[in-house]
Short mmCIF file of C-alpha atoms in Angstrom, two decimals:
data_model
loop_
_atom_site.label_atom_id
_atom_site.label_comp_id
_atom_site.label_asym_id
_atom_site.label_seq_id
_atom_site.Cartn_x
_atom_site.Cartn_y
_atom_site.Cartn_z
CA MET T 1017 -196.15 -47.47 -21.22
CA THR T 1018 -197.86 -48.72 -24.02
CA GLU T 1019 -201.45 -48.43 -25.58
CA ALA T 1020 -203.55 -50.42 -28.33
CA PRO T 1021 -203.75 -48.07 -31.72
CA PRO T 1022 -206.74 -46.53 -32.19
CA PRO T 1023 -208.42 -48.49 -35.50
CA PRO T 1024 -207.41 -46.34 -38.93
CA THR T 1025 -209.77 -43.47 -40.11
CA THR T 1026 -210.12 -41.14 -43.10
CA ALA T 1027 -210.51 -37.24 -42.08
CA THR T 1028 -213.49 -36.14 -44.32
CA VAL T 1029 -212.00 -33.07 -46.76
CA PRO T 1030 -215.06 -31.36 -48.35
CA ARG T 1031 -215.37 -28.89 -51.19
CA GLY T 1032 -212.09 -30.15 -53.28
CA ALA T 1033 -209.72 -29.75 -50.27
CA THR T 1034 -205.94 -31.07 -50.88
CA ILE T 1035 -205.72 -32.46 -47.42
CA SER T 1036 -205.95 -36.61 -48.15
CA PRO T 1037 -204.84 -39.38 -47.00
CA ILE T 1038 -201.66 -40.62 -48.16
CA PRO T 1039 -201.64 -42.77 -51.00
CA SER T 1040 -200.98 -46.74 -51.13
CA PRO T 1041 -198.69 -48.49 -53.63
CA SER T 1042 -200.79 -50.15 -56.41
CA PRO T 1043 -200.76 -54.05 -55.50
CA SER T 1044 -198.26 -55.71 -57.98
CA THR T 1045 -199.80 -58.74 -60.01
CA GLY T 1046 -197.62 -61.26 -62.13
CA PRO T 1047 -194.81 -62.70 -60.52
CA ALA T 1048 -193.97 -62.55 -56.70
CA ARG T 1049 -191.80 -59.38 -56.43
CA GLY T 1050 -189.14 -58.15 -53.66
CA ALA T 1051 -191.42 -56.59 -50.74
CA PHE T 1052 -189.89 -53.12 -51.39
CA ASP T 1053 -189.01 -53.35 -55.37
CA TRP T 1054 -191.57 -50.44 -55.87
CA THR T 1055 -189.42 -47.79 -53.91
CA ASP T 1056 -187.00 -48.29 -57.47
CA GLU T 1057 -189.85 -46.94 -59.09
CA GLU T 1058 -190.22 -44.33 -56.67
CA ALA T 1059 -186.58 -43.60 -56.96
CA ARG T 1060 -186.86 -43.22 -60.77
CA ARG T 1061 -189.66 -41.29 -61.05
CA ARG T 1062 -188.17 -38.87 -58.31
CA ALA T 1063 -184.96 -38.77 -60.55
CA ALA T 1064 -186.94 -37.90 -63.61
CA ALA T 1065 -188.31 -34.98 -62.05
CA GLY T 1066 -185.28 -33.75 -60.16
CA LEU T 1067 -186.48 -34.10 -56.63
CA VAL T 1068 -184.03 -36.39 -55.07
CA ARG T 1069 -183.32 -35.60 -51.39
CA ALA T 1070 -180.15 -36.21 -50.28
CA VAL T 1071 -178.63 -36.73 -46.58
CA ARG T 1072 -175.20 -34.28 -46.70
CA PRO T 1073 -173.57 -33.99 -42.86
CA ARG T 1074 -171.93 -30.78 -42.14
CA PRO T 1075 -168.48 -30.27 -40.41
CA ALA T 1076 -168.76 -28.77 -36.66
CA ASP T 1077 -166.73 -25.71 -37.98
CA SER T 1078 -167.53 -24.64 -42.05
CA ASP T 1079 -166.02 -21.61 -43.83
CA LEU T 1080 -169.48 -21.47 -45.39
CA LEU T 1081 -171.43 -18.12 -44.98
CA ASP T 1082 -174.61 -19.48 -43.66
CA LEU T 1083 -177.72 -18.28 -44.30
CA ALA T 1084 -179.06 -21.95 -44.66
CA SER T 1085 -180.10 -22.78 -40.95
CA ASN T 1086 -183.43 -21.62 -38.42
CA ASP T 1087 -180.70 -19.93 -36.39
CA TYR T 1088 -182.60 -16.41 -36.65
CA LEU T 1089 -180.77 -14.95 -33.70
CA GLY T 1090 -177.54 -16.73 -34.26
CA LEU T 1091 -177.80 -18.05 -30.69
CA THR T 1092 -176.74 -22.07 -31.75
CA ARG T 1093 -173.17 -21.24 -30.90
CA HIS T 1094 -173.11 -18.91 -27.95
CA PRO T 1095 -171.06 -19.73 -25.33
CA ALA T 1096 -173.65 -18.91 -22.90
CA VAL T 1097 -175.98 -21.83 -24.89
CA THR T 1098 -173.37 -24.15 -25.24
CA ALA T 1099 -172.64 -24.43 -21.59
CA ALA T 1100 -176.12 -24.33 -20.32
CA ALA T 1101 -176.20 -27.44 -22.61
CA ALA T 1102 -173.06 -29.32 -21.51
CA GLU T 1103 -174.15 -28.11 -17.46
CA ALA T 1104 -177.67 -29.63 -18.02
CA ALA T 1105 -175.94 -32.91 -19.51
CA HIS T 1106 -173.52 -33.42 -16.53
CA ARG T 1107 -176.30 -32.86 -13.93
CA TRP T 1108 -179.44 -34.57 -15.42
CA GLY T 1109 -177.82 -37.05 -17.97
CA ALA T 1110 -177.57 -37.14 -21.80
CA GLY T 1111 -181.35 -38.40 -21.81
CA SER T 1112 -184.69 -37.63 -19.93
CA THR T 1113 -185.10 -41.46 -19.56
CA GLY T 1114 -188.63 -41.53 -19.81
CA SER T 1115 -191.98 -40.07 -20.79
CA ARG T 1116 -192.67 -36.73 -18.95
CA LEU T 1117 -195.39 -37.94 -17.07
CA VAL T 1118 -192.44 -41.26 -15.58
CA THR T 1119 -189.39 -39.79 -15.15
CA GLY T 1120 -188.68 -37.30 -18.49
CA THR T 1121 -189.56 -34.03 -16.39
CA THR T 1122 -186.50 -32.30 -14.89
CA GLU T 1123 -186.65 -29.11 -13.33
CA LEU T 1124 -184.87 -27.50 -16.07
CA HIS T 1125 -188.78 -28.54 -18.18
CA THR T 1126 -190.63 -27.02 -15.49
CA GLU T 1127 -188.22 -23.71 -15.27
CA LEU T 1128 -188.56 -23.49 -18.92
CA GLU T 1129 -192.38 -23.79 -19.25
CA ARG T 1130 -192.82 -21.18 -16.96
CA GLU T 1131 -190.65 -18.60 -18.11
CA LEU T 1132 -191.57 -19.53 -21.57
CA ALA T 1133 -195.54 -18.30 -20.57
CA ASP T 1134 -194.26 -15.58 -18.95
CA PHE T 1135 -192.27 -14.21 -21.67
CA CYS T 1136 -194.67 -14.91 -24.23
CA GLY T 1137 -197.42 -13.33 -22.54
CA PHE T 1138 -199.38 -16.54 -21.72
CA GLU T 1139 -201.03 -18.45 -18.63
CA ALA T 1140 -199.26 -21.64 -19.42
CA ALA T 1141 -196.90 -23.51 -21.20
CA LEU T 1142 -195.77 -27.31 -22.06
CA VAL T 1143 -192.42 -28.93 -23.63
CA PHE T 1144 -192.24 -31.17 -25.78
CA SER T 1145 -189.25 -33.16 -27.97
CA SER T 1146 -189.71 -31.56 -30.88
CA GLY T 1147 -192.46 -28.72 -32.45
CA TYR T 1148 -193.91 -31.25 -35.02
CA ALA T 1149 -194.93 -33.66 -31.54
CA ALA T 1150 -196.42 -29.97 -30.33
CA ASN T 1151 -198.25 -29.68 -33.66
CA LEU T 1152 -199.54 -33.25 -33.69
CA ALA T 1153 -200.60 -32.95 -29.85
CA VAL T 1154 -202.73 -29.92 -30.53
CA LEU T 1155 -204.33 -30.56 -32.97
CA THR T 1156 -205.11 -34.52 -32.24
CA ALA T 1157 -206.03 -33.74 -28.83
CA LEU T 1158 -208.47 -30.12 -29.45
CA THR T 1159 -210.30 -31.69 -32.11
CA ALA T 1160 -212.49 -34.73 -32.03
CA PRO T 1161 -214.30 -36.13 -34.66
CA GLY T 1162 -217.57 -34.40 -35.91
CA SER T 1163 -215.76 -31.35 -35.31
CA LEU T 1164 -214.56 -28.77 -37.79
CA LEU T 1165 -211.06 -28.08 -38.80
CA LEU T 1166 -210.16 -25.06 -40.92
CA SER T 1167 -206.04 -25.20 -42.13
CA ASP T 1168 -204.49 -22.80 -44.14
CA ALA T 1169 -203.46 -24.20 -47.87
CA GLY T 1170 -199.66 -22.75 -46.83
CA ASN T 1171 -199.49 -24.28 -43.57
CA HIS T 1172 -196.62 -26.67 -42.55
CA ALA T 1173 -196.70 -30.35 -42.74
CA SER T 1174 -196.80 -30.94 -39.34
CA ILE T 1175 -200.22 -29.13 -39.68
CA VAL T 1176 -201.25 -30.94 -42.38
CA ASP T 1177 -199.82 -34.73 -40.58
CA GLY T 1178 -201.62 -33.07 -37.61
CA CYS T 1179 -205.22 -32.45 -39.14
CA ARG T 1180 -205.05 -36.36 -40.82
CA LEU T 1181 -204.54 -38.07 -37.46
CA SER T 1182 -206.82 -35.70 -35.53
CA ARG T 1183 -210.54 -37.31 -37.03
CA ALA T 1184 -212.14 -33.82 -37.31
CA GLN T 1185 -213.90 -32.88 -40.70
CA THR T 1186 -211.12 -30.94 -42.01
CA GLU T 1187 -211.47 -28.43 -44.37
CA VAL T 1188 -208.15 -26.32 -46.41
CA VAL T 1189 -209.27 -22.87 -46.69
CA ALA T 1190 -207.69 -20.38 -48.49
CA HIS T 1191 -203.91 -18.80 -47.77
CA ALA T 1192 -203.84 -15.93 -45.36
CA ASP T 1193 -207.45 -14.87 -46.10
CA PRO T 1194 -210.03 -13.81 -43.08
CA GLU T 1195 -212.67 -14.05 -45.42
CA ALA T 1196 -212.34 -17.22 -46.61
CA ALA T 1197 -212.04 -18.81 -42.68
CA ALA T 1198 -215.39 -17.13 -42.16
CA LYS T 1199 -217.22 -18.21 -44.95
CA ALA T 1200 -216.18 -21.89 -43.73
CA LEU T 1201 -217.28 -20.92 -40.18
CA GLY T 1202 -220.59 -19.48 -41.51
CA ARG T 1203 -221.57 -22.62 -43.02
CA GLU T 1204 -221.13 -25.21 -39.63
CA PRO T 1205 -223.00 -22.71 -37.38
CA GLY T 1206 -222.75 -23.88 -33.69
CA ARG T 1207 -220.01 -26.57 -34.45
CA ARG T 1208 -216.84 -27.21 -32.01
CA ALA T 1209 -214.11 -25.81 -34.42
CA LEU T 1210 -210.40 -24.86 -34.27
CA LEU T 1211 -208.54 -22.79 -37.28
CA VAL T 1212 -205.03 -23.56 -37.34
CA THR T 1213 -202.43 -21.35 -39.48
CA ASP T 1214 -198.83 -20.95 -39.56
CA ALA T 1215 -198.18 -17.20 -37.62
CA VAL T 1216 -195.25 -17.04 -40.20
CA PHE T 1217 -195.02 -19.09 -43.44
CA SER T 1218 -191.76 -20.85 -43.69
CA VAL T 1219 -191.41 -20.71 -47.50
CA ASP T 1220 -192.27 -16.99 -48.23
CA GLY T 1221 -191.67 -15.75 -45.01
CA ASP T 1222 -195.27 -13.53 -44.75
CA ALA T 1223 -197.08 -13.38 -41.90
CA ALA T 1224 -200.48 -14.36 -40.84
CA PRO T 1225 -203.26 -11.83 -40.57
CA LEU T 1226 -203.83 -13.13 -36.90
CA ALA T 1227 -205.73 -10.55 -35.41
CA ALA T 1228 -208.38 -10.97 -38.42
CA LEU T 1229 -208.39 -14.36 -38.37
CA ALA T 1230 -208.91 -14.65 -34.30
CA HIS T 1231 -212.29 -11.82 -34.66
CA VAL T 1232 -213.41 -14.33 -37.61
CA CYS T 1233 -213.07 -17.31 -34.52
CA ARG T 1234 -214.96 -15.29 -31.78
CA GLU T 1235 -217.66 -14.55 -33.98
CA HIS T 1236 -218.23 -18.33 -34.84
CA GLY T 1237 -217.39 -19.45 -31.12
CA ALA T 1238 -214.18 -21.14 -32.56
CA ALA T 1239 -210.38 -21.39 -31.14
CA LEU T 1240 -207.62 -20.56 -32.59
CA VAL T 1241 -204.24 -21.73 -33.14
CA ALA T 1242 -201.08 -20.42 -34.41
CA ASP T 1243 -197.57 -22.14 -35.27
CA ASP T 1244 -195.49 -19.43 -34.29
CA ALA T 1245 -191.68 -21.50 -35.14
CA HIS T 1246 -190.45 -18.35 -37.46
CA GLY T 1247 -192.28 -15.86 -35.19
CA LEU T 1248 -190.66 -16.46 -31.57
CA GLY T 1249 -187.41 -14.28 -31.82
CA VAL T 1250 -188.30 -12.22 -34.48
CA LEU T 1251 -192.11 -10.33 -33.98
CA GLY T 1252 -193.54 -8.94 -31.01
CA GLU T 1253 -191.90 -6.68 -28.40
CA GLY T 1254 -188.00 -8.28 -28.46
CA GLY T 1255 -189.13 -11.50 -30.09
CA ARG T 1256 -192.15 -12.17 -27.64
CA GLY T 1257 -193.69 -13.62 -31.00
CA SER T 1258 -196.87 -13.17 -33.53
CA ALA T 1259 -199.32 -13.27 -30.61
CA TYR T 1260 -197.94 -10.95 -28.76
CA ALA T 1261 -198.19 -8.46 -31.81
CA ALA T 1262 -201.40 -9.43 -32.82
CA GLY T 1263 -202.72 -8.41 -29.03
CA LEU T 1264 -203.66 -12.24 -28.84
CA ALA T 1265 -201.30 -13.20 -26.13
CA GLY T 1266 -203.23 -14.90 -23.22
CA ALA T 1267 -206.23 -14.87 -24.54
CA GLU T 1268 -208.80 -17.61 -23.46
CA ASP T 1269 -209.52 -18.90 -27.17
CA VAL T 1270 -205.66 -18.77 -28.72
CA VAL T 1271 -203.19 -21.22 -28.63
CA ALA T 1272 -199.77 -21.21 -29.87
CA THR T 1273 -197.35 -24.10 -31.18
CA LEU T 1274 -193.65 -23.28 -30.99
CA THR T 1275 -189.72 -24.61 -31.92
CA LEU T 1276 -187.05 -23.88 -29.76
CA SER T 1277 -184.55 -25.25 -32.77
CA LYS T 1278 -184.70 -21.60 -34.54
CA SER T 1279 -184.38 -18.09 -32.79
CA LEU T 1280 -183.45 -20.49 -29.41
CA GLY T 1281 -180.70 -22.36 -31.15
CA SER T 1282 -181.43 -25.56 -29.39
CA GLN T 1283 -184.19 -28.28 -30.07
CA GLY T 1284 -187.63 -29.28 -28.97
CA GLY T 1285 -191.10 -27.30 -29.17
CA ALA T 1286 -193.95 -26.08 -27.28
CA VAL T 1287 -197.81 -25.23 -26.82
CA LEU T 1288 -198.51 -22.12 -25.00
CA GLY T 1289 -202.29 -21.06 -24.04
CA PRO T 1290 -204.57 -21.14 -21.28
CA ALA T 1291 -203.75 -23.23 -18.04
CA ARG T 1292 -206.70 -25.86 -18.96
CA VAL T 1293 -205.67 -26.10 -22.45
CA ILE T 1294 -202.23 -26.86 -21.11
CA ALA T 1295 -203.88 -29.43 -18.47
CA HIS T 1296 -205.72 -31.07 -21.12
CA LEU T 1297 -203.06 -31.61 -23.56
CA VAL T 1298 -200.90 -33.59 -20.67
CA ASN T 1299 -203.72 -35.70 -19.96
CA ALA T 1300 -204.84 -36.35 -23.89
CA ALA T 1301 -202.17 -35.94 -26.40
CA ARG T 1302 -200.63 -38.58 -27.39
CA THR T 1303 -196.96 -37.36 -28.02
CA PHE T 1304 -196.58 -36.12 -24.26
CA ILE T 1305 -198.24 -38.69 -22.87
CA PHE T 1306 -196.20 -41.80 -25.43
CA ASP T 1307 -192.63 -39.97 -25.91
CA THR T 1308 -189.83 -39.62 -23.92
CA GLY T 1309 -189.02 -36.44 -22.81
CA LEU T 1310 -187.01 -34.02 -24.54
CA ALA T 1311 -183.34 -33.96 -23.03
CA PRO T 1312 -181.97 -32.02 -20.92
CA ALA T 1313 -178.81 -30.58 -22.67
CA ALA T 1314 -181.73 -29.23 -25.29
CA ALA T 1315 -183.57 -27.96 -22.31
CA GLY T 1316 -181.20 -26.40 -20.57
CA ALA T 1317 -179.86 -24.38 -23.92
CA ALA T 1318 -183.19 -23.21 -24.87
CA LEU T 1319 -183.72 -21.79 -21.07
CA ALA T 1320 -180.49 -19.61 -21.92
CA ALA T 1321 -180.96 -18.53 -25.13
CA LEU T 1322 -184.74 -17.42 -23.95
CA ARG T 1323 -182.84 -15.04 -20.79
CA LEU T 1324 -180.18 -14.22 -23.80
CA LEU T 1325 -183.18 -12.76 -25.92
CA ARG T 1326 -184.83 -11.35 -22.90
CA ALA T 1327 -181.42 -9.52 -21.79
CA GLU T 1328 -181.00 -8.53 -26.02
CA PRO T 1329 -184.34 -7.40 -26.78
CA ALA T 1330 -182.89 -5.81 -29.94
CA LEU T 1331 -181.91 -9.13 -31.07
CA ALA T 1332 -185.43 -9.14 -32.96
CA GLY T 1333 -185.26 -6.03 -34.39
CA ARG T 1334 -181.72 -6.98 -35.68
CA SER T 1335 -182.98 -9.82 -37.78
CA ARG T 1336 -185.98 -8.26 -39.51
CA THR T 1337 -183.51 -5.27 -40.21
CA VAL T 1338 -181.22 -8.09 -41.93
CA ALA T 1339 -184.42 -9.51 -43.74
CA ALA T 1340 -185.43 -6.02 -45.31
CA GLU T 1341 -181.77 -5.48 -46.45
CA LEU T 1342 -181.71 -8.62 -48.43
CA TYR T 1343 -184.76 -8.34 -49.64
CA GLY T 1344 -184.08 -4.85 -50.69
CA ARG T 1345 -180.94 -5.42 -52.21
CA LEU T 1346 -181.64 -8.74 -54.00
CA THR T 1347 -185.35 -6.79 -55.53
CA ALA T 1348 -182.89 -3.34 -56.51
CA ALA T 1349 -180.76 -5.66 -58.25
CA GLY T 1350 -184.11 -7.09 -60.37
CA LEU T 1351 -184.50 -10.71 -59.08
CA THR T 1352 -188.02 -11.60 -58.12
CA ALA T 1353 -188.30 -12.24 -54.08
CA ALA T 1354 -191.78 -12.45 -51.50
CA ARG T 1355 -191.45 -8.73 -49.08
CA PRO T 1356 -190.39 -10.44 -45.48
CA ASP T 1357 -192.77 -10.42 -42.77
CA ALA T 1358 -189.86 -11.95 -40.42
CA ALA T 1359 -186.58 -13.38 -41.05
CA VAL T 1360 -187.06 -15.52 -44.20
CA VAL T 1361 -186.01 -13.91 -47.53
CA SER T 1362 -187.60 -15.81 -50.22
CA VAL T 1363 -185.92 -15.84 -54.01
CA ARG T 1364 -188.01 -17.41 -56.72
CA ALA T 1365 -185.78 -19.66 -59.35
CA PRO T 1366 -187.23 -21.02 -62.52
CA SER T 1367 -187.51 -24.58 -62.65
CA PRO T 1368 -187.14 -27.50 -59.35
CA GLU T 1369 -183.38 -28.47 -61.40
CA THR T 1370 -181.97 -24.70 -61.70
CA ALA T 1371 -183.11 -23.96 -57.99
CA VAL T 1372 -180.67 -26.93 -57.24
CA ARG T 1373 -178.02 -25.83 -59.14
CA TRP T 1374 -178.60 -22.20 -58.04
CA ALA T 1375 -178.10 -23.36 -54.72
CA ALA T 1376 -174.95 -25.52 -55.21
CA ASP T 1377 -173.50 -22.70 -57.10
CA CYS T 1378 -173.73 -20.71 -54.49
CA ARG T 1379 -172.20 -23.30 -51.91
CA ALA T 1380 -169.69 -23.78 -54.03
CA ALA T 1381 -169.05 -19.82 -53.66
CA GLY T 1382 -168.64 -20.18 -50.18
CA LEU T 1383 -172.62 -18.97 -49.42
CA ALA T 1384 -174.85 -21.49 -47.51
CA VAL T 1385 -178.90 -21.03 -48.90
CA GLY T 1386 -182.00 -23.03 -48.66
CA CYS T 1387 -183.34 -24.61 -51.51
CA PHE T 1388 -187.49 -25.05 -51.44
CA ARG T 1389 -188.95 -27.04 -54.68
CA PRO T 1390 -191.98 -29.37 -55.19
CA PRO T 1391 -193.16 -31.34 -53.52
CA SER T 1392 -192.18 -28.77 -50.58
CA VAL T 1393 -193.87 -26.03 -51.53
CA PRO T 1394 -197.45 -25.89 -51.47
CA ASP T 1395 -197.54 -23.92 -54.71
CA GLY T 1396 -195.18 -25.27 -57.15
CA ILE T 1397 -192.47 -23.02 -57.20
CA SER T 1398 -189.14 -23.44 -56.80
CA ARG T 1399 -187.16 -21.08 -54.53
CA LEU T 1400 -183.85 -20.31 -52.69
CA ARG T 1401 -184.36 -19.36 -49.18
CA LEU T 1402 -182.36 -17.54 -47.16
CA THR T 1403 -181.94 -16.95 -42.84
CA ALA T 1404 -181.78 -13.21 -42.59
CA ARG T 1405 -179.72 -13.64 -38.67
CA ALA T 1406 -179.43 -10.91 -36.45
CA ASP T 1407 -175.67 -11.71 -36.01
CA LEU T 1408 -174.81 -11.20 -39.52
CA THR T 1409 -172.64 -8.01 -40.36
CA ALA T 1410 -172.21 -5.53 -43.25
CA GLU T 1411 -169.91 -7.48 -44.81
CA GLN T 1412 -171.68 -10.76 -45.19
CA ILE T 1413 -174.38 -9.12 -45.84
CA GLY T 1414 -173.04 -7.63 -48.81
CA THR T 1415 -171.37 -11.11 -49.36
CA ALA T 1416 -174.22 -12.66 -49.57
CA VAL T 1417 -176.42 -10.75 -51.77
CA GLY T 1418 -173.29 -10.33 -54.11
CA THR T 1419 -173.44 -14.47 -54.33
CA VAL T 1420 -176.42 -14.52 -54.92
CA LEU T 1421 -176.17 -12.75 -58.11
CA ARG T 1422 -173.26 -13.58 -59.75
CA THR T 1423 -174.45 -17.21 -59.57
CA ALA T 1424 -178.17 -16.37 -60.30
CA PRO T 1425 -179.29 -18.38 -63.72
CA ASP T 1426 -180.42 -16.12 -66.31
CA ALA T 1427 -183.92 -17.39 -66.45
CA THR T 1428 -184.13 -15.92 -62.62
CA PRO T 1429 -187.56 -14.40 -62.60
CA ARG T 1430 -187.33 -10.85 -62.37
CA GLY T 1431 -189.19 -7.48 -61.23
CA ALA T 1432 -190.80 -6.62 -58.06
#
């Protein structure tokens, strides 16, 4: 199934906002050069800035204590989850074989959608091959040329890319600031509008003020989209997510996106919302219509993990407790960290180079931690990122704290 791509367009980004088209390489002059010679200069620039990324395969079994992944509930290796994945692969095959609208939808997909919607309190759900694809679907299918799209300054790259592709007039608003959103919407009365925000921000782990943002949106007739990748399984009653916690689940003007690859330990993404919105996405979202469906093994694993979460609601509270303990012990020892609203604990580092070295020293000492640095962080401040998994023991928490403190560079920011 193919379709000619639309002509390229550039979204308008007014008032000094930061979402902009991706720059193209400067044209070369002089003698003919290789088509990709410009990548050598880009590589030198990254190396000089200490921003070189590398793909590092991990072994199936590791002695490292893992506080780097997004396996918030520790379910990715749970016997029930891996068994469900294997059973689904045996029954349905290794792949879904096509688009969801052709051959890519199995009974597992529809069962997962029903149970996700029911658990999170929404009318309907639609499963995608990734959370990235889910965000692109919502932002391109629920906006149009001439509509207004407000995006939080701290939003994930998938949201930024969705804004770029949407063709809507995109305006970046101050981070977690309902008043800024209200002012932006007030300048465009009566205009079709949508506000999109991470529900829990992946860098510092702070939660968006969803209830206040929803109030602002309703005053101006706008829709609210919340990316709950880091909230599902952690926030809300029994891990039902950020929208549920804010009293917004099932609202006719609220849509949530999420991933199946974090708390549910699998792969894929989903959109939750009113049934008419989901029906529209089936007919209009390009990342649904033209993408191969989520593999059956991933759908089966996510469904098994969701049922485990429903059966063990204390898992969500445990991940928050672990986060609070990590934060408390690290800040009590003098490090500067962001107070976690969910399961992400972010510890500031003095520079990108120091952050990389700090993370490497932790790894050498047996602890895997995340390392966030420019350009991945919107404020330019480098950090270590620790995952507060629900299955961490008291001994493992102590080991993690001790390792981070023992390897901390002398110039690490101190103070609450």
